[in-house]
Amino acid sequence: MPPAPPARPTLPLAAARRIWLGAQCLDRPAPFGAGAAATPAVVAQLGYVQIDTIHVVERSHHHILWTRIPAYERADLHRAQSVDRTVFEYWTHALSYVPAKDFRFFLPAMRRHRAAPAKWFGAVTAADMRKVLTLIRDNGPLTIRDIDDDVLVEKDHAWASRKPSKRALQMAFYNGDLVISARAGMLKTYELTDRHFGWEARPRPATPRQVLDYRIDRALRSQGVVSLDSICHLQPSLKPVIRPLLEARAKRRQLVELRVEGAGDTPHWAAPETLETIPDPKAALVHILSPFDPLVIQRKRLEQFFGYAHRFEAYVPKEKRLLGYFALPVLAGDRIVAALDLKTDRAAGKVLIQQWNWIGDASPVSDKPAIEDALQRFEEFQLAK
């Protein structure tokens, strides 16, 4: 009878939290310094920064960057995207900023999209595509506002546009023919991808195996301790092909398979050097987090590691909301201590607290002063030009 496999070691929950916070660069002040170079450095560390349209406070991409770059300026992201071209927009689990050096890992998805477009692009004709590509090739980058359409069509998907040229622009973007070369709020400027990056030849597309390894490496870098759920967020179909790669790395002693305290038998993996250098507890920095922050967006993982189940209630009927329309979790050290429903009143020049909810063992006496200091910094960021 073969010997039983060795028991997986158990990582204390407090250690798992510290590893994740360290990987997210939320455990120390200004980890990337200041200046324009900090923005692409954050995107590279996190792997992607999610974009979202909701604007009751500053949009998520700026918010996520400011959380890790206290001296962040919005112009730094414009420079990274449009001038230095060190980041680009594409779909991860949502539309996100991604390091430009990773472009080749997205080329296979672009090819798949070209071969089998999403159903809401079914109305886009070859003539529509030729029109927008020719316009951009001949006249330079443009926005949807630069195109006049005589005919509007009915929507066949909630996110679809009634303007045919917009669908063609979006389809060419997902195909990789166009890139978003600039963004002003939610208004996107489209440019030919190769011309934007100045390529004479495109990067070689990553192989399927390289794409899987990229996903694993991205998760290890930004999470420290990973699981199949955390690597395959919103893409569970990848789990059967990702798991053997993790197990193979563990056999080569590149990873350690372990349990995380409180997460049951769910296997997790970490690099040996990660487990040897677990960050020490530090001063309890306070961060007001976006609900789209990488620490928050994976709700199941957040609850496992922090004991906090965040509810995103922007699309919940008002009478059923518990935390508020756009609640922002507050991180103090390694605890989620509050959820604040905030709204920026730009005309009045202040941030409004719509609702304040204490979480877990948080203390209004000991925790509130530091949160109020963080709110002051948050308000200054919101109102900065």
XYZ file of C-alpha atoms in Angstrom:
385
model
C 0.000 0.000 0.000
C 1.560 3.315 -1.041
C 2.294 5.781 1.742
C -0.231 8.529 2.324
C 0.770 11.875 0.879
C 2.193 14.256 3.466
C -0.335 16.515 5.138
C -0.467 20.007 3.764
C 0.904 22.581 6.217
C -1.584 25.086 7.620
C -0.850 28.775 7.223
C -2.236 30.904 10.080
C -4.922 33.259 8.876
C -3.093 36.313 10.216
C -0.020 35.353 8.178
C -2.128 34.804 5.051
C -3.635 38.278 5.440
C -0.210 39.885 5.870
C 1.114 38.120 2.759
C -1.850 39.292 0.691
C -1.638 42.856 1.997
C 2.085 42.899 1.240
C 1.503 41.657 -2.304
C -1.148 44.350 -2.739
C 1.251 46.983 -1.346
C -1.270 48.128 1.246
C 0.890 47.493 4.300
C 3.352 50.373 3.905
C 3.083 54.043 2.968
C 3.925 55.142 -0.595
C 5.509 51.824 -1.645
C 6.000 53.085 -5.218
C 7.172 56.565 -4.346
C 5.823 59.465 -6.375
C 5.956 60.699 -9.944
C 4.774 59.373 -13.281
C 6.757 56.127 -13.078
C 4.748 54.983 -10.046
C 1.553 54.443 -12.061
C 2.796 51.743 -14.487
C 4.692 50.178 -11.565
C 1.416 49.707 -9.652
C -0.323 48.264 -12.712
C 2.592 45.846 -13.194
C 2.473 44.707 -9.561
C -1.294 44.226 -9.468
C -1.473 42.770 -12.992
C -4.477 44.909 -13.877
C -6.467 47.861 -12.549
C -10.206 47.668 -13.133
C -12.088 50.457 -14.902
C -15.671 51.279 -13.948
C -18.158 53.932 -14.988
C -19.710 54.737 -11.573
C -18.698 58.241 -10.568
C -20.334 59.044 -7.213
C -16.744 59.225 -5.995
C -13.649 59.209 -8.210
C -13.754 56.359 -10.724
C -12.249 53.074 -9.638
C -9.076 53.142 -11.738
C -7.948 56.473 -10.292
C -9.057 55.426 -6.804
C -7.116 52.137 -6.876
C -3.962 53.911 -8.028
C -4.280 56.693 -5.430
C -4.662 54.115 -2.671
C -1.123 52.906 -3.423
C 0.348 56.219 -4.596
C -0.593 58.977 -2.125
C 0.914 61.595 -4.486
C -0.935 60.165 -7.516
C -2.100 62.623 -10.183
C -4.649 61.704 -12.823
C -2.343 63.018 -15.522
C 0.081 60.200 -14.648
C -2.376 57.603 -15.948
C -2.946 59.598 -19.130
C 0.804 59.734 -19.646
C 1.192 55.993 -19.089
C -1.596 55.200 -21.565
C -1.199 57.863 -24.220
C 2.396 59.127 -24.100
C 4.701 56.478 -22.652
C 2.325 53.689 -23.736
C 3.316 51.503 -20.794
C -0.290 50.439 -20.117
C -3.217 49.570 -22.370
C -6.880 48.705 -21.896
C -8.286 45.247 -22.385
C -10.623 42.729 -20.791
C -9.373 40.703 -17.818
C -12.385 39.778 -15.690
C -13.589 43.297 -16.589
C -12.260 46.175 -18.662
C -8.928 47.066 -17.068
C -5.591 48.760 -17.467
C -2.909 46.140 -18.143
C 0.896 46.444 -18.546
C 1.797 46.959 -22.213
C 4.588 44.404 -21.838
C 1.863 41.777 -21.337
C 0.123 42.490 -24.666
C 1.169 39.181 -26.242
C -0.727 37.241 -23.566
C -3.964 38.860 -24.786
C -3.416 38.239 -28.488
C -4.946 34.723 -28.346
C -8.132 36.168 -26.792
C -8.218 38.794 -29.534
C -7.944 36.089 -32.187
C -10.738 34.090 -30.557
C -12.927 37.166 -30.500
C -12.280 37.773 -34.193
C -13.200 34.167 -35.024
C -16.308 34.097 -32.810
C -17.535 37.607 -31.886
C -19.834 38.066 -28.912
C -23.479 37.918 -29.890
C -24.163 41.631 -29.441
C -21.706 42.316 -32.291
C -23.816 40.234 -34.664
C -25.200 43.336 -36.365
C -21.735 44.679 -37.259
C -21.111 44.253 -40.964
C -17.850 44.047 -42.869
C -18.713 47.441 -44.314
C -19.058 48.922 -40.817
C -15.623 47.609 -39.904
C -14.024 48.925 -43.090
C -15.603 52.320 -42.478
C -14.216 52.896 -39.004
C -10.794 51.401 -39.738
C -10.437 53.489 -42.890
C -11.515 56.647 -41.057
C -8.860 56.108 -38.394
C -6.182 55.035 -40.860
C -6.738 58.134 -42.998
C -7.589 60.748 -40.372
C -5.923 59.609 -37.154
C -7.386 58.692 -33.738
C -11.053 59.408 -33.138
C -13.862 59.071 -30.617
C -17.407 57.915 -31.197
C -18.423 61.585 -31.180
C -16.352 62.109 -34.318
C -18.539 59.714 -36.327
C -21.975 60.652 -37.636
C -24.409 57.786 -38.194
C -27.618 58.378 -40.099
C -29.292 55.238 -38.802
C -29.848 54.131 -35.235
C -30.776 50.546 -34.480
C -32.555 48.953 -31.566
C -30.452 47.574 -28.738
C -30.257 43.790 -28.531
C -28.109 43.768 -25.380
C -28.176 45.935 -22.260
C -24.634 47.225 -22.856
C -24.926 47.554 -26.614
C -24.952 50.862 -28.445
C -27.683 52.104 -30.768
C -25.000 53.716 -32.927
C -23.651 51.188 -35.484
C -20.193 52.736 -35.668
C -19.740 52.415 -31.914
C -20.321 48.686 -32.145
C -17.791 48.496 -34.958
C -15.244 50.436 -32.881
C -15.800 48.122 -29.937
C -15.564 45.022 -32.089
C -12.311 46.241 -33.663
C -11.028 46.916 -30.134
C -11.797 43.385 -28.935
C -10.306 41.982 -32.153
C -7.091 43.868 -31.443
C -7.264 46.036 -34.594
C -7.803 49.137 -32.466
C -6.521 50.196 -29.079
C -7.915 52.839 -26.730
C -5.162 55.429 -27.036
C -6.671 57.939 -24.608
C -9.582 58.276 -22.224
C -11.391 61.368 -20.932
C -13.780 60.106 -18.298
C -15.637 57.389 -20.169
C -15.030 58.913 -23.611
C -12.510 56.707 -25.399
C -10.217 57.637 -28.262
C -9.455 54.793 -30.659
C -6.267 54.351 -32.682
C -4.810 51.623 -34.887
C -3.044 49.287 -32.477
C 0.191 48.910 -34.421
C 0.441 52.655 -35.070
C -0.232 53.490 -31.413
C 2.610 51.285 -30.183
C 4.871 52.092 -33.120
C 5.253 48.426 -34.050
C 6.690 47.316 -37.355
C 5.764 43.796 -36.322
C 3.434 42.696 -33.563
C 4.663 40.719 -30.566
C 4.472 36.976 -31.038
C 1.237 35.660 -29.479
C 1.711 33.650 -26.321
C 0.992 29.938 -26.550
C -1.944 28.499 -24.597
C 0.479 27.129 -21.989
C 2.232 30.494 -21.685
C -1.112 32.217 -21.115
C -1.921 29.797 -18.278
C 1.508 30.294 -16.707
C 1.026 34.044 -17.037
C -2.248 33.863 -15.109
C -0.582 31.848 -12.347
C 2.410 34.185 -12.127
C 0.180 37.265 -12.116
C -1.864 35.880 -9.245
C 1.213 34.842 -7.252
C 2.709 38.305 -7.623
C -0.430 40.223 -6.652
C -1.883 37.811 -4.074
C 1.079 35.983 -2.559
C -1.058 33.010 -1.511
C -3.328 31.726 -4.289
C -6.135 29.241 -4.822
C -7.876 27.989 -7.935
C -10.709 30.412 -7.213
C -8.369 33.392 -6.925
C -6.411 32.538 -10.092
C -9.530 31.752 -12.145
C -11.719 34.610 -10.878
C -14.942 34.584 -12.948
C -13.420 31.979 -15.281
C -14.008 28.685 -13.449
C -13.657 26.706 -16.688
C -9.894 27.208 -16.393
C -9.587 25.334 -13.113
C -9.114 21.839 -14.616
C -6.138 23.054 -16.674
C -4.635 25.358 -14.044
C -4.578 22.830 -11.202
C -2.136 20.347 -12.845
C 0.257 23.226 -13.511
C 0.173 24.220 -9.845
C 0.707 20.635 -8.750
C 3.629 20.287 -11.165
C 5.239 23.414 -9.721
C 4.749 22.005 -6.243
C 6.484 18.760 -7.255
C 9.408 20.834 -8.528
C 9.369 22.670 -5.163
C 8.649 25.965 -6.871
C 5.423 26.175 -4.869
C 4.216 24.839 -1.527
C 0.686 23.453 -1.342
C -0.968 24.388 1.939
C -4.163 25.063 3.795
C -5.148 28.494 5.018
C -6.595 28.550 8.504
C -10.350 28.941 8.315
C -10.579 28.038 4.615
C -11.331 24.356 5.201
C -9.677 21.887 2.845
C -9.451 24.354 -0.026
C -5.879 24.004 -1.310
C -3.731 27.107 -1.591
C -0.258 27.579 -2.998
C 2.611 29.976 -2.315
C 6.250 30.266 -3.318
C 8.671 28.995 -0.632
C 10.361 32.390 -0.429
C 6.964 34.005 0.231
C 6.441 31.782 3.256
C 9.968 32.474 4.485
C 9.521 36.246 4.395
C 6.048 36.865 5.818
C 5.783 40.599 6.500
C 5.819 41.620 10.140
C 2.752 43.432 11.478
C 3.190 47.125 10.846
C 1.478 50.323 11.883
C -2.233 50.203 11.162
C -2.404 52.198 7.940
C -5.952 53.192 7.029
C -7.160 52.876 3.447
C -10.600 53.741 2.074
C -10.893 51.120 -0.640
C -12.806 51.106 -3.887
C -15.347 48.256 -4.137
C -13.425 47.371 -7.338
C -10.057 47.256 -5.568
C -8.230 43.927 -6.127
C -8.438 43.303 -2.386
C -12.229 43.622 -2.447
C -13.404 42.424 -5.849
C -12.962 38.711 -5.046
C -15.718 38.614 -2.441
C -15.285 34.990 -1.360
C -11.550 35.420 -0.796
C -12.110 38.689 1.084
C -14.535 36.951 3.431
C -12.179 33.986 3.969
C -9.180 36.152 4.771
C -10.838 39.091 6.547
C -14.153 37.733 7.801
C -16.005 40.457 5.929
C -18.642 39.826 3.260
C -18.850 42.972 1.163
C -22.138 43.817 -0.537
C -22.065 45.928 -3.708
C -25.509 47.522 -3.636
C -25.499 50.053 -6.473
C -27.938 47.814 -8.357
C -29.925 46.732 -5.285
C -33.318 48.416 -4.691
C -32.928 51.178 -2.125
C -35.207 49.529 0.415
C -33.062 46.370 0.388
C -29.671 48.015 0.854
C -27.747 47.365 4.042
C -24.494 49.258 3.458
C -25.634 51.905 1.000
C -25.502 52.650 -2.719
C -21.704 52.755 -3.076
C -20.184 51.512 0.173
C -16.389 51.654 0.427
C -14.674 49.186 2.783
C -12.210 50.739 5.225
C -9.004 48.803 5.892
C -7.154 49.564 9.132
C -3.981 47.523 9.347
C -5.168 43.992 8.627
C -8.824 44.508 9.610
C -11.866 45.703 7.691
C -13.345 48.046 10.276
C -16.066 49.975 8.474
C -18.040 50.405 5.275
C -18.749 54.007 4.309
C -21.338 54.997 1.731
C -19.760 58.151 0.317
C -20.662 60.648 -2.365
C -18.552 63.510 -3.680
C -20.481 66.771 -3.936
C -18.188 68.541 -6.380
C -20.266 71.716 -6.471
C -20.083 72.091 -2.681
C -16.465 70.920 -2.566
C -16.865 68.151 -0.027
C -17.385 64.432 0.420
C -20.719 63.458 1.935
C -21.041 60.523 4.331
C -24.363 58.941 3.408
C -24.038 56.007 5.795
C -21.391 54.751 8.255
C -21.375 51.064 9.167
C -18.958 49.584 11.708
C -17.642 46.117 10.899
C -16.592 43.304 13.222
C -14.741 44.319 16.369
C -14.110 47.890 15.231
C -14.239 50.519 17.951
C -15.627 54.015 17.335
C -13.358 55.219 20.125
C -10.067 53.800 18.843
C -10.705 53.514 15.093
C -12.734 56.613 14.239
C -9.959 59.257 14.568
C -7.717 57.446 12.058
C -10.649 56.945 9.680
C -11.507 60.630 9.871
C -7.903 61.474 8.984
C -8.161 59.110 6.012
C -11.456 60.746 4.994
C -9.742 64.130 4.955
C -7.062 62.806 2.588
C -9.752 61.093 0.508
C -11.683 64.338 0.173
C -8.550 66.202 -0.923
C -7.955 63.573 -3.585
C -11.552 63.710 -4.773
C -11.499 67.457 -5.254
C -8.001 67.789 -6.712
C -7.958 68.936 -10.319
